[in-house]
PDB file of C-alpha atoms in Angstrom:
ATOM      1  CA  MET C 386     -45.372   0.731 -71.231  1.00 45.00           C
ATOM      2  CA  SER C 387     -44.081  -1.533 -73.969  1.00 41.00           C
ATOM      3  CA  ILE C 388     -43.537   1.225 -76.542  1.00 52.00           C
ATOM      4  CA  ILE C 389     -41.567   3.047 -73.579  1.00 61.00           C
ATOM      5  CA  LEU C 390     -38.952   0.995 -72.481  1.00 75.00           C
ATOM      6  CA  PRO C 391     -37.197  -2.074 -74.288  1.00 87.00           C
ATOM      7  CA  ARG C 392     -38.687  -5.308 -73.695  1.00 90.00           C
ATOM      8  CA  ASN C 393     -35.317  -6.475 -71.680  1.00 93.00           C
ATOM      9  CA  HIS C 394     -35.691  -3.344 -68.948  1.00 92.00           C
ATOM     10  CA  LEU C 395     -39.707  -4.454 -68.277  1.00 93.00           C
ATOM     11  CA  ILE C 396     -38.524  -7.999 -67.706  1.00 95.00           C
ATOM     12  CA  GLU C 397     -36.126  -7.081 -65.200  1.00 96.00           C
ATOM     13  CA  ILE C 398     -38.550  -4.817 -63.440  1.00 95.00           C
ATOM     14  CA  PHE C 399     -41.306  -7.621 -63.736  1.00 96.00           C
ATOM     15  CA  ASP C 400     -38.987 -10.409 -62.651  1.00 98.00           C
ATOM     16  CA  ARG C 401     -37.459  -8.296 -59.231  1.00 97.00           C
ATOM     17  CA  VAL C 402     -40.736  -7.258 -58.355  1.00 97.00           C
ATOM     18  CA  VAL C 403     -42.582 -10.638 -58.852  1.00 97.00           C
ATOM     19  CA  ARG C 404     -39.446 -12.492 -57.116  1.00 97.00           C
ATOM     20  CA  GLU C 405     -38.999  -9.748 -54.006  1.00 97.00           C
ATOM     21  CA  ILE C 406     -42.494  -9.123 -53.275  1.00 97.00           C
ATOM     22  CA  THR C 407     -43.483 -12.647 -53.219  1.00 97.00           C
ATOM     23  CA  PRO C 408     -41.462 -13.570 -50.267  1.00 97.00           C
ATOM     24  CA  GLN C 409     -42.178 -10.270 -48.567  1.00 96.00           C
ATOM     25  CA  THR C 410     -45.675 -10.789 -48.717  1.00 94.00           C
ATOM     26  CA  ALA C 411     -46.424 -14.579 -48.215  1.00 95.00           C
ATOM     27  CA  GLY C 412     -42.779 -16.542 -47.448  1.00 96.00           C
ATOM     28  CA  ILE C 413     -43.017 -18.335 -50.912  1.00 97.00           C
ATOM     29  CA  GLN C 414     -39.756 -18.300 -53.186  1.00 97.00           C
ATOM     30  CA  LEU C 415     -40.146 -18.379 -56.893  1.00 97.00           C
ATOM     31  CA  HIS C 416     -37.742 -19.308 -59.063  1.00 97.00           C
ATOM     32  CA  PRO C 417     -37.820 -18.914 -62.939  1.00 97.00           C
ATOM     33  CA  GLY C 418     -38.780 -21.940 -64.627  1.00 95.00           C
ATOM     34  CA  GLU C 419     -39.840 -23.140 -68.288  1.00 93.00           C
ATOM     35  CA  ASN C 420     -43.228 -25.338 -67.067  1.00 92.00           C
ATOM     36  CA  GLU C 421     -46.399 -23.232 -67.739  1.00 90.00           C
ATOM     37  CA  PRO C 422     -48.924 -23.693 -64.869  1.00 92.00           C
ATOM     38  CA  ALA C 423     -51.558 -26.522 -65.621  1.00 90.00           C
ATOM     39  CA  ASN C 424     -54.269 -28.544 -63.732  1.00 85.00           C
ATOM     40  CA  GLU C 425     -56.646 -26.219 -62.359  1.00 94.00           C
ATOM     41  CA  LEU C 426     -56.088 -22.483 -63.206  1.00 97.00           C
ATOM     42  CA  TYR C 427     -57.069 -19.090 -61.816  1.00 98.00           C
ATOM     43  CA  THR C 428     -55.988 -15.794 -63.244  1.00 98.00           C
ATOM     44  CA  VAL C 429     -55.898 -12.132 -61.528  1.00 98.00           C
ATOM     45  CA  TYR C 430     -55.939  -9.603 -63.889  1.00 97.00           C
ATOM     46  CA  ILE C 431     -55.467  -5.855 -63.958  1.00 96.00           C
ATOM     47  CA  ALA C 432     -55.038  -2.955 -66.503  1.00 93.00           C
ATOM     48  CA  PHE C 433     -54.124   0.008 -66.528  1.00 88.00           C
ATOM     49  CA  SER C 434     -55.297   3.517 -67.741  1.00 79.00           C
ATOM     50  CA  ARG C 435     -54.618   5.478 -69.947  1.00 66.00           C
ATOM     51  CA  ASP C 436     -51.137   6.538 -70.766  1.00 68.00           C
ATOM     52  CA  LEU C 437     -49.772   2.880 -70.456  1.00 72.00           C
ATOM     53  CA  ARG C 438     -52.419   1.422 -72.427  1.00 81.00           C
ATOM     54  CA  THR C 439     -51.502  -2.404 -71.057  1.00 88.00           C
ATOM     55  CA  SER C 440     -52.639  -5.267 -68.512  1.00 93.00           C
ATOM     56  CA  ILE C 441     -50.777  -7.762 -66.346  1.00 96.00           C
ATOM     57  CA  SER C 442     -52.125 -10.759 -65.578  1.00 97.00           C
ATOM     58  CA  LEU C 443     -50.761 -13.514 -63.035  1.00 98.00           C
ATOM     59  CA  CYS C 444     -52.090 -16.770 -64.104  1.00 98.00           C
ATOM     60  CA  ALA C 445     -51.214 -19.945 -61.569  1.00 97.00           C
ATOM     61  CA  GLU C 446     -51.884 -23.376 -60.501  1.00 97.00           C
ATOM     62  CA  LEU C 447     -54.717 -22.945 -57.507  1.00 97.00           C
ATOM     63  CA  SER C 448     -52.577 -24.438 -55.041  1.00 97.00           C
ATOM     64  CA  PHE C 449     -50.494 -21.830 -55.273  1.00 98.00           C
ATOM     65  CA  PHE C 450     -53.498 -19.304 -54.307  1.00 98.00           C
ATOM     66  CA  ILE C 451     -54.256 -21.593 -51.907  1.00 98.00           C
ATOM     67  CA  ARG C 452     -50.936 -21.543 -50.086  1.00 97.00           C
ATOM     68  CA  LEU C 453     -50.762 -17.589 -50.682  1.00 98.00           C
ATOM     69  CA  THR C 454     -53.805 -17.144 -48.950  1.00 98.00           C
ATOM     70  CA  GLN C 455     -52.986 -19.373 -45.958  1.00 98.00           C
ATOM     71  CA  CYS C 456     -49.390 -17.761 -45.722  1.00 96.00           C
ATOM     72  CA  MET C 457     -50.964 -13.995 -45.956  1.00 96.00           C
ATOM     73  CA  ILE C 458     -53.608 -14.573 -43.449  1.00 96.00           C
ATOM     74  CA  MET C 459     -51.978 -17.047 -41.445  1.00 95.00           C
ATOM     75  CA  GLU C 460     -55.453 -19.395 -41.776  1.00 96.00           C
ATOM     76  CA  GLU C 461     -54.763 -22.958 -42.687  1.00 95.00           C
ATOM     77  CA  ASN C 462     -58.436 -23.469 -43.878  1.00 97.00           C
ATOM     78  CA  VAL C 463     -59.254 -20.729 -46.480  1.00 97.00           C
ATOM     79  CA  THR C 464     -63.007 -20.424 -48.759  1.00 97.00           C
ATOM     80  CA  PRO C 465     -62.444 -19.536 -51.649  1.00 97.00           C
ATOM     81  CA  GLN C 466     -63.368 -15.855 -51.288  1.00 98.00           C
ATOM     82  CA  ASP C 467     -60.448 -15.854 -48.923  1.00 98.00           C
ATOM     83  CA  VAL C 468     -58.502 -17.185 -52.179  1.00 98.00           C
ATOM     84  CA  GLU C 469     -60.068 -14.888 -54.256  1.00 98.00           C
ATOM     85  CA  ALA C 470     -59.700 -11.283 -51.805  1.00 98.00           C
ATOM     86  CA  VAL C 471     -56.090 -12.370 -51.184  1.00 98.00           C
ATOM     87  CA  ALA C 472     -55.221 -13.050 -55.007  1.00 98.00           C
ATOM     88  CA  LYS C 473     -56.564  -9.484 -56.208  1.00 98.00           C
ATOM     89  CA  GLU C 474     -54.789  -7.571 -52.955  1.00 97.00           C
ATOM     90  CA  TYR C 475     -51.243  -9.607 -54.021  1.00 98.00           C
ATOM     91  CA  HIS C 476     -51.591  -8.839 -57.394  1.00 97.00           C
ATOM     92  CA  ASN C 477     -52.524  -5.268 -56.780  1.00 95.00           C
ATOM     93  CA  VAL C 478     -49.482  -4.940 -54.607  1.00 96.00           C
ATOM     94  CA  LEU C 479     -47.329  -6.478 -57.386  1.00 96.00           C
ATOM     95  CA  CYS C 480     -48.645  -4.180 -59.972  1.00 94.00           C
ATOM     96  CA  GLY C 481     -48.520  -0.960 -57.286  1.00 92.00           C
ATOM     97  CA  HIS C 482     -44.579  -1.916 -57.177  1.00 94.00           C
ATOM     98  CA  ILE C 483     -44.237  -2.316 -60.681  1.00 92.00           C
ATOM     99  CA  VAL C 484     -45.723   1.076 -61.264  1.00 88.00           C
ATOM    100  CA  ALA C 485     -42.863   2.512 -58.513  1.00 90.00           C
ATOM    101  CA  GLN C 486     -40.486   0.949 -60.646  1.00 90.00           C
ATOM    102  CA  LEU C 487     -41.615   2.444 -64.171  1.00 85.00           C
ATOM    103  CA  PHE C 488     -41.869   5.867 -62.489  1.00 82.00           C
ATOM    104  CA  PRO C 489     -38.289   7.050 -62.133  1.00 79.00           C
ATOM    105  CA  THR C 490     -38.052   6.531 -66.182  1.00 79.00           C
ATOM    106  CA  THR C 491     -41.214   7.105 -67.704  1.00 74.00           C
ATOM    107  CA  LYS C 492     -42.579  10.059 -65.125  1.00 74.00           C
ATOM    108  CA  ILE C 493     -46.025   8.154 -65.483  1.00 71.00           C
ATOM    109  CA  SER C 494     -48.312   8.432 -62.753  1.00 73.00           C
ATOM    110  CA  ALA C 495     -50.370   5.294 -63.712  1.00 75.00           C
ATOM    111  CA  ARG C 496     -53.489   3.933 -62.070  1.00 80.00           C
ATOM    112  CA  PHE C 497     -54.811   0.588 -62.657  1.00 86.00           C
ATOM    113  CA  SER C 498     -58.460  -1.296 -62.500  1.00 90.00           C
ATOM    114  CA  ILE C 499     -59.813  -3.110 -60.111  1.00 93.00           C
ATOM    115  CA  PRO C 500     -58.172  -6.904 -59.891  1.00 96.00           C
ATOM    116  CA  ALA C 501     -60.668  -9.181 -61.595  1.00 97.00           C
ATOM    117  CA  PHE C 502     -60.595 -12.928 -60.952  1.00 98.00           C
ATOM    118  CA  TYR C 503     -61.278 -15.259 -63.645  1.00 98.00           C
ATOM    119  CA  GLN C 504     -61.260 -19.170 -63.690  1.00 97.00           C
ATOM    120  CA  GLY C 505     -59.102 -20.715 -66.049  1.00 96.00           C
ATOM    121  CA  ARG C 506     -56.562 -19.223 -68.442  1.00 95.00           C
ATOM    122  CA  TYR C 507     -57.813 -15.320 -69.048  1.00 96.00           C
ATOM    123  CA  GLN C 508     -56.627 -13.577 -72.226  1.00 94.00           C
ATOM    124  CA  PRO C 509     -57.750 -10.071 -73.045  1.00 94.00           C
ATOM    125  CA  GLU C 510     -59.827  -8.881 -75.807  1.00 93.00           C
ATOM    126  CA  GLY C 511     -57.993  -6.886 -78.159  1.00 91.00           C
ATOM    127  CA  PHE C 512     -54.403  -7.393 -76.348  1.00 92.00           C
ATOM    128  CA  SER C 513     -51.531  -9.788 -77.068  1.00 92.00           C
ATOM    129  CA  ASP C 514     -48.921 -11.499 -74.707  1.00 94.00           C
ATOM    130  CA  TYR C 515     -45.785  -9.246 -74.606  1.00 94.00           C
ATOM    131  CA  ILE C 516     -44.025 -10.856 -72.085  1.00 95.00           C
ATOM    132  CA  THR C 517     -44.322 -14.005 -69.840  1.00 97.00           C
ATOM    133  CA  LEU C 518     -42.397 -14.973 -67.627  1.00 98.00           C
ATOM    134  CA  THR C 519     -42.800 -18.493 -65.912  1.00 98.00           C
ATOM    135  CA  TYR C 520     -41.898 -19.648 -62.163  1.00 98.00           C
ATOM    136  CA  PHE C 521     -42.315 -22.428 -60.092  1.00 97.00           C
ATOM    137  CA  SER C 522     -42.560 -22.353 -56.013  1.00 96.00           C
ATOM    138  CA  ASP C 523     -40.868 -23.896 -53.479  1.00 94.00           C
ATOM    139  CA  LYS C 524     -43.409 -25.948 -53.342  1.00 95.00           C
ATOM    140  CA  ASN C 525     -43.359 -26.953 -57.112  1.00 95.00           C
ATOM    141  CA  GLU C 526     -45.978 -24.982 -57.920  1.00 96.00           C
ATOM    142  CA  HIS C 527     -46.380 -23.131 -61.422  1.00 97.00           C
ATOM    143  CA  VAL C 528     -47.554 -19.454 -62.112  1.00 97.00           C
ATOM    144  CA  GLN C 529     -47.006 -16.768 -64.858  1.00 98.00           C
ATOM    145  CA  LEU C 530     -46.463 -12.986 -64.944  1.00 98.00           C
ATOM    146  CA  ILE C 531     -47.953 -12.057 -68.773  1.00 97.00           C
ATOM    147  CA  HIS C 532     -47.817  -8.719 -69.625  1.00 95.00           C
ATOM    148  CA  HIS C 533     -50.447  -7.544 -72.258  1.00 94.00           C
ATOM    149  CA  ILE C 534     -50.282  -5.509 -75.155  1.00 91.00           C
ATOM    150  CA  PRO C 535     -53.031  -3.908 -77.236  1.00 89.00           C
ATOM    151  CA  VAL C 536     -53.147  -5.898 -80.589  1.00 88.00           C
TER     152      VAL C 536
END
């Protein structure tokens, strides 16, 4: 992905998708920020197949994932299993929209792995961070979308 499109074009696509899809799916507004997520962190991760050989993770404070879950399933009381399932589905939707945005230019019909959910900040082995977009929510929860490329 990083080789097929200029970095600034990828940043534009990633940012547009995150800032459009998050309010649509959960009613949460994300704004560009500088503070990295802190406190109790979780990461949801997807690897792209063959032609793209890249991956995208979303690292956020637990409070963001809990609120995302509450908003998406419209329940106040959520379990850790609910949070994991919703985080995976949300990231699946984000990555699906990213792939759809990339297709007109790349003509690559990318496939991606089943999302994985990790406690803490996850760094895939053999990959380095290429693009990191940092956001804060309307409730001051911090989130990062990270695009990883092979070392």
